[in-house]
Amino acid sequence: MDDDLPPDLPRLRTLETWAAHYLTRIRTRIAAVERQQAQPQPVPAPTAAPVPPAAGPRRARTPDWGITETGVGTSAAEVHRGDCWATGKTLRPVSAERARAELADGMRACAVCCPDRVLNRP
């Protein structure tokens, strides 16, 4: 005899009942899946794949140029590239034209990213 089965008749009958019930459930599920697979499946219409955002789902797009207000007690502004690490959290995005105009009007360029070298090229 198998060691994993109980030795007494009442528990063996209980296992037999449970196994018969479970076998019925399995056969019912098999029949349902066979019926589902026998039906013709509709062909989904082709759709364009969604384009994931370039900067991630929760990050805003990094601007190309920006202005930060710096200085403690005095307001001094600097022009930065958008990917400059020295901007802190106060970078205000601006267009390249506005950044060029601010530099031409005397606003200081960041010494780290040197936006004036790129923006002042002809």
PDB file of C-alpha atoms in Angstrom:
ATOM      1  CA  MET A   1       0.000   0.000   0.000  1.00  0.00           C
ATOM      2  CA  ASP A   2       1.001   3.624  -0.510  1.00  0.00           C
ATOM      3  CA  ASP A   3       2.277   5.405   2.565  1.00  0.00           C
ATOM      4  CA  ASP A   4       0.732   8.789   1.720  1.00  0.00           C
ATOM      5  CA  LEU A   5      -2.898   7.574   2.007  1.00  0.00           C
ATOM      6  CA  PRO A   6      -4.783   7.154   5.281  1.00  0.00           C
ATOM      7  CA  PRO A   7      -5.180   3.551   6.516  1.00  0.00           C
ATOM      8  CA  ASP A   8      -8.881   3.707   7.531  1.00  0.00           C
ATOM      9  CA  LEU A   9     -11.913   3.368   5.271  1.00  0.00           C
ATOM     10  CA  PRO A  10     -13.831   6.564   6.289  1.00  0.00           C
ATOM     11  CA  ARG A  11     -10.961   8.843   5.361  1.00  0.00           C
ATOM     12  CA  LEU A  12     -10.312   6.921   2.149  1.00  0.00           C
ATOM     13  CA  ARG A  13     -14.003   7.380   1.181  1.00  0.00           C
ATOM     14  CA  THR A  14     -13.694  11.110   1.909  1.00  0.00           C
ATOM     15  CA  LEU A  15     -10.671  11.363  -0.359  1.00  0.00           C
ATOM     16  CA  GLU A  16     -12.517   9.396  -3.061  1.00  0.00           C
ATOM     17  CA  THR A  17     -15.471  11.810  -2.895  1.00  0.00           C
ATOM     18  CA  TRP A  18     -13.182  14.820  -3.017  1.00  0.00           C
ATOM     19  CA  ALA A  19     -11.209  13.379  -5.956  1.00  0.00           C
ATOM     20  CA  ALA A  20     -14.405  12.617  -7.904  1.00  0.00           C
ATOM     21  CA  HIS A  21     -15.688  16.143  -7.279  1.00  0.00           C
ATOM     22  CA  TYR A  22     -12.389  17.689  -8.317  1.00  0.00           C
ATOM     23  CA  LEU A  23     -12.224  15.513 -11.448  1.00  0.00           C
ATOM     24  CA  THR A  24     -15.700  16.764 -12.418  1.00  0.00           C
ATOM     25  CA  ARG A  25     -14.533  20.368 -12.022  1.00  0.00           C
ATOM     26  CA  ILE A  26     -11.447  19.689 -14.170  1.00  0.00           C
ATOM     27  CA  ARG A  27     -13.507  18.058 -16.924  1.00  0.00           C
ATOM     28  CA  THR A  28     -15.978  20.974 -16.895  1.00  0.00           C
ATOM     29  CA  ARG A  29     -13.127  23.449 -17.294  1.00  0.00           C
ATOM     30  CA  ILE A  30     -11.596  21.394 -20.132  1.00  0.00           C
ATOM     31  CA  ALA A  31     -14.925  21.400 -21.992  1.00  0.00           C
ATOM     32  CA  ALA A  32     -15.291  25.178 -21.565  1.00  0.00           C
ATOM     33  CA  VAL A  33     -11.780  25.841 -22.903  1.00  0.00           C
ATOM     34  CA  GLU A  34     -12.361  23.516 -25.858  1.00  0.00           C
ATOM     35  CA  ARG A  35     -15.606  25.355 -26.709  1.00  0.00           C
ATOM     36  CA  GLN A  36     -13.821  28.704 -26.473  1.00  0.00           C
ATOM     37  CA  GLN A  37     -10.990  27.565 -28.733  1.00  0.00           C
ATOM     38  CA  ALA A  38     -13.431  26.132 -31.289  1.00  0.00           C
ATOM     39  CA  GLN A  39     -15.017  29.562 -31.819  1.00  0.00           C
ATOM     40  CA  PRO A  40     -13.327  31.795 -34.408  1.00  0.00           C
ATOM     41  CA  GLN A  41     -11.333  34.495 -32.688  1.00  0.00           C
ATOM     42  CA  PRO A  42     -11.844  38.051 -33.991  1.00  0.00           C
ATOM     43  CA  VAL A  43      -8.707  39.573 -35.457  1.00  0.00           C
ATOM     44  CA  PRO A  44      -7.895  42.765 -33.577  1.00  0.00           C
ATOM     45  CA  ALA A  45      -7.504  45.882 -35.679  1.00  0.00           C
ATOM     46  CA  PRO A  46      -3.895  46.979 -35.978  1.00  0.00           C
ATOM     47  CA  THR A  47      -3.155  49.911 -33.722  1.00  0.00           C
ATOM     48  CA  ALA A  48      -0.128  52.103 -33.423  1.00  0.00           C
ATOM     49  CA  ALA A  49       2.079  51.180 -30.519  1.00  0.00           C
ATOM     50  CA  PRO A  50       1.974  53.799 -27.783  1.00  0.00           C
ATOM     51  CA  VAL A  51       5.050  55.968 -27.748  1.00  0.00           C
ATOM     52  CA  PRO A  52       6.615  56.036 -24.303  1.00  0.00           C
ATOM     53  CA  PRO A  53       7.551  59.496 -23.061  1.00  0.00           C
ATOM     54  CA  ALA A  54      11.207  60.294 -23.592  1.00  0.00           C
ATOM     55  CA  ALA A  55      11.867  61.471 -20.047  1.00  0.00           C
ATOM     56  CA  GLY A  56       9.885  58.800 -18.247  1.00  0.00           C
ATOM     57  CA  PRO A  57       6.298  58.689 -17.104  1.00  0.00           C
ATOM     58  CA  ARG A  58       6.544  61.203 -14.275  1.00  0.00           C
ATOM     59  CA  ARG A  59       9.404  63.474 -15.258  1.00  0.00           C
ATOM     60  CA  ALA A  60       8.911  66.701 -17.132  1.00  0.00           C
ATOM     61  CA  ARG A  61      10.865  67.212 -20.330  1.00  0.00           C
ATOM     62  CA  THR A  62      14.281  68.772 -19.756  1.00  0.00           C
ATOM     63  CA  PRO A  63      14.316  72.235 -21.355  1.00  0.00           C
ATOM     64  CA  ASP A  64      17.109  73.190 -23.748  1.00  0.00           C
ATOM     65  CA  TRP A  65      17.829  76.502 -21.992  1.00  0.00           C
ATOM     66  CA  GLY A  66      16.874  78.111 -18.730  1.00  0.00           C
ATOM     67  CA  ILE A  67      17.366  80.993 -16.340  1.00  0.00           C
ATOM     68  CA  THR A  68      17.946  80.709 -12.615  1.00  0.00           C
ATOM     69  CA  GLU A  69      17.727  83.369  -9.956  1.00  0.00           C
ATOM     70  CA  THR A  70      20.837  83.100  -7.812  1.00  0.00           C
ATOM     71  CA  GLY A  71      22.384  85.031  -4.994  1.00  0.00           C
ATOM     72  CA  VAL A  72      21.419  85.548  -1.394  1.00  0.00           C
ATOM     73  CA  GLY A  73      20.077  89.006  -0.618  1.00  0.00           C
ATOM     74  CA  THR A  74      20.790  90.242  -4.136  1.00  0.00           C
ATOM     75  CA  SER A  75      19.035  89.028  -7.223  1.00  0.00           C
ATOM     76  CA  ALA A  76      21.474  87.781  -9.807  1.00  0.00           C
ATOM     77  CA  ALA A  77      20.332  85.711 -12.735  1.00  0.00           C
ATOM     78  CA  GLU A  78      22.248  83.233 -14.854  1.00  0.00           C
ATOM     79  CA  VAL A  79      21.570  81.551 -18.184  1.00  0.00           C
ATOM     80  CA  HIS A  80      22.047  77.749 -18.168  1.00  0.00           C
ATOM     81  CA  ARG A  81      21.759  74.829 -20.518  1.00  0.00           C
ATOM     82  CA  GLY A  82      18.760  72.719 -19.553  1.00  0.00           C
ATOM     83  CA  ASP A  83      20.896  69.722 -18.587  1.00  0.00           C
ATOM     84  CA  CYS A  84      23.305  71.703 -16.386  1.00  0.00           C
ATOM     85  CA  TRP A  85      23.819  70.142 -12.960  1.00  0.00           C
ATOM     86  CA  ALA A  86      24.421  73.563 -11.364  1.00  0.00           C
ATOM     87  CA  THR A  87      20.892  74.895 -11.896  1.00  0.00           C
ATOM     88  CA  GLY A  88      19.391  73.563  -8.691  1.00  0.00           C
ATOM     89  CA  LYS A  89      15.596  73.356  -8.651  1.00  0.00           C
ATOM     90  CA  THR A  90      14.856  76.899  -9.805  1.00  0.00           C
ATOM     91  CA  LEU A  91      15.484  76.572 -13.542  1.00  0.00           C
ATOM     92  CA  ARG A  92      12.881  78.528 -15.499  1.00  0.00           C
ATOM     93  CA  PRO A  93      12.709  77.203 -19.096  1.00  0.00           C
ATOM     94  CA  VAL A  94      13.251  79.753 -21.878  1.00  0.00           C
ATOM     95  CA  SER A  95      13.694  79.562 -25.647  1.00  0.00           C
ATOM     96  CA  ALA A  96      17.086  79.820 -27.299  1.00  0.00           C
ATOM     97  CA  GLU A  97      16.159  83.273 -28.640  1.00  0.00           C
ATOM     98  CA  ARG A  98      15.273  84.516 -25.162  1.00  0.00           C
ATOM     99  CA  ALA A  99      18.493  83.064 -23.730  1.00  0.00           C
ATOM    100  CA  ARG A 100      20.520  84.825 -26.470  1.00  0.00           C
ATOM    101  CA  ALA A 101      18.714  88.095 -25.784  1.00  0.00           C
ATOM    102  CA  GLU A 102      19.348  87.838 -22.030  1.00  0.00           C
ATOM    103  CA  LEU A 103      23.046  87.172 -22.627  1.00  0.00           C
ATOM    104  CA  ALA A 104      23.214  90.121 -25.044  1.00  0.00           C
ATOM    105  CA  ASP A 105      21.568  92.335 -22.392  1.00  0.00           C
ATOM    106  CA  GLY A 106      24.308  91.425 -19.916  1.00  0.00           C
ATOM    107  CA  MET A 107      22.915  88.504 -17.975  1.00  0.00           C
ATOM    108  CA  ARG A 108      25.654  86.265 -16.639  1.00  0.00           C
ATOM    109  CA  ALA A 109      26.290  82.872 -18.268  1.00  0.00           C
ATOM    110  CA  CYS A 110      26.784  79.822 -16.069  1.00  0.00           C
ATOM    111  CA  ALA A 111      30.471  79.048 -15.584  1.00  0.00           C
ATOM    112  CA  VAL A 112      29.746  75.295 -15.477  1.00  0.00           C
ATOM    113  CA  CYS A 113      27.755  74.688 -18.686  1.00  0.00           C
ATOM    114  CA  CYS A 114      28.909  77.821 -20.604  1.00  0.00           C
ATOM    115  CA  PRO A 115      25.735  78.407 -22.647  1.00  0.00           C
ATOM    116  CA  ASP A 116      27.232  81.539 -24.190  1.00  0.00           C
ATOM    117  CA  ARG A 117      29.705  79.422 -26.167  1.00  0.00           C
ATOM    118  CA  VAL A 118      26.856  77.585 -27.897  1.00  0.00           C
ATOM    119  CA  LEU A 119      24.276  80.374 -28.137  1.00  0.00           C
ATOM    120  CA  ASN A 120      26.655  83.031 -29.497  1.00  0.00           C
ATOM    121  CA  ARG A 121      27.851  80.919 -32.407  1.00  0.00           C
ATOM    122  CA  PRO A 122      26.892  82.336 -35.819  1.00  0.00           C
TER     123      PRO A 122
END
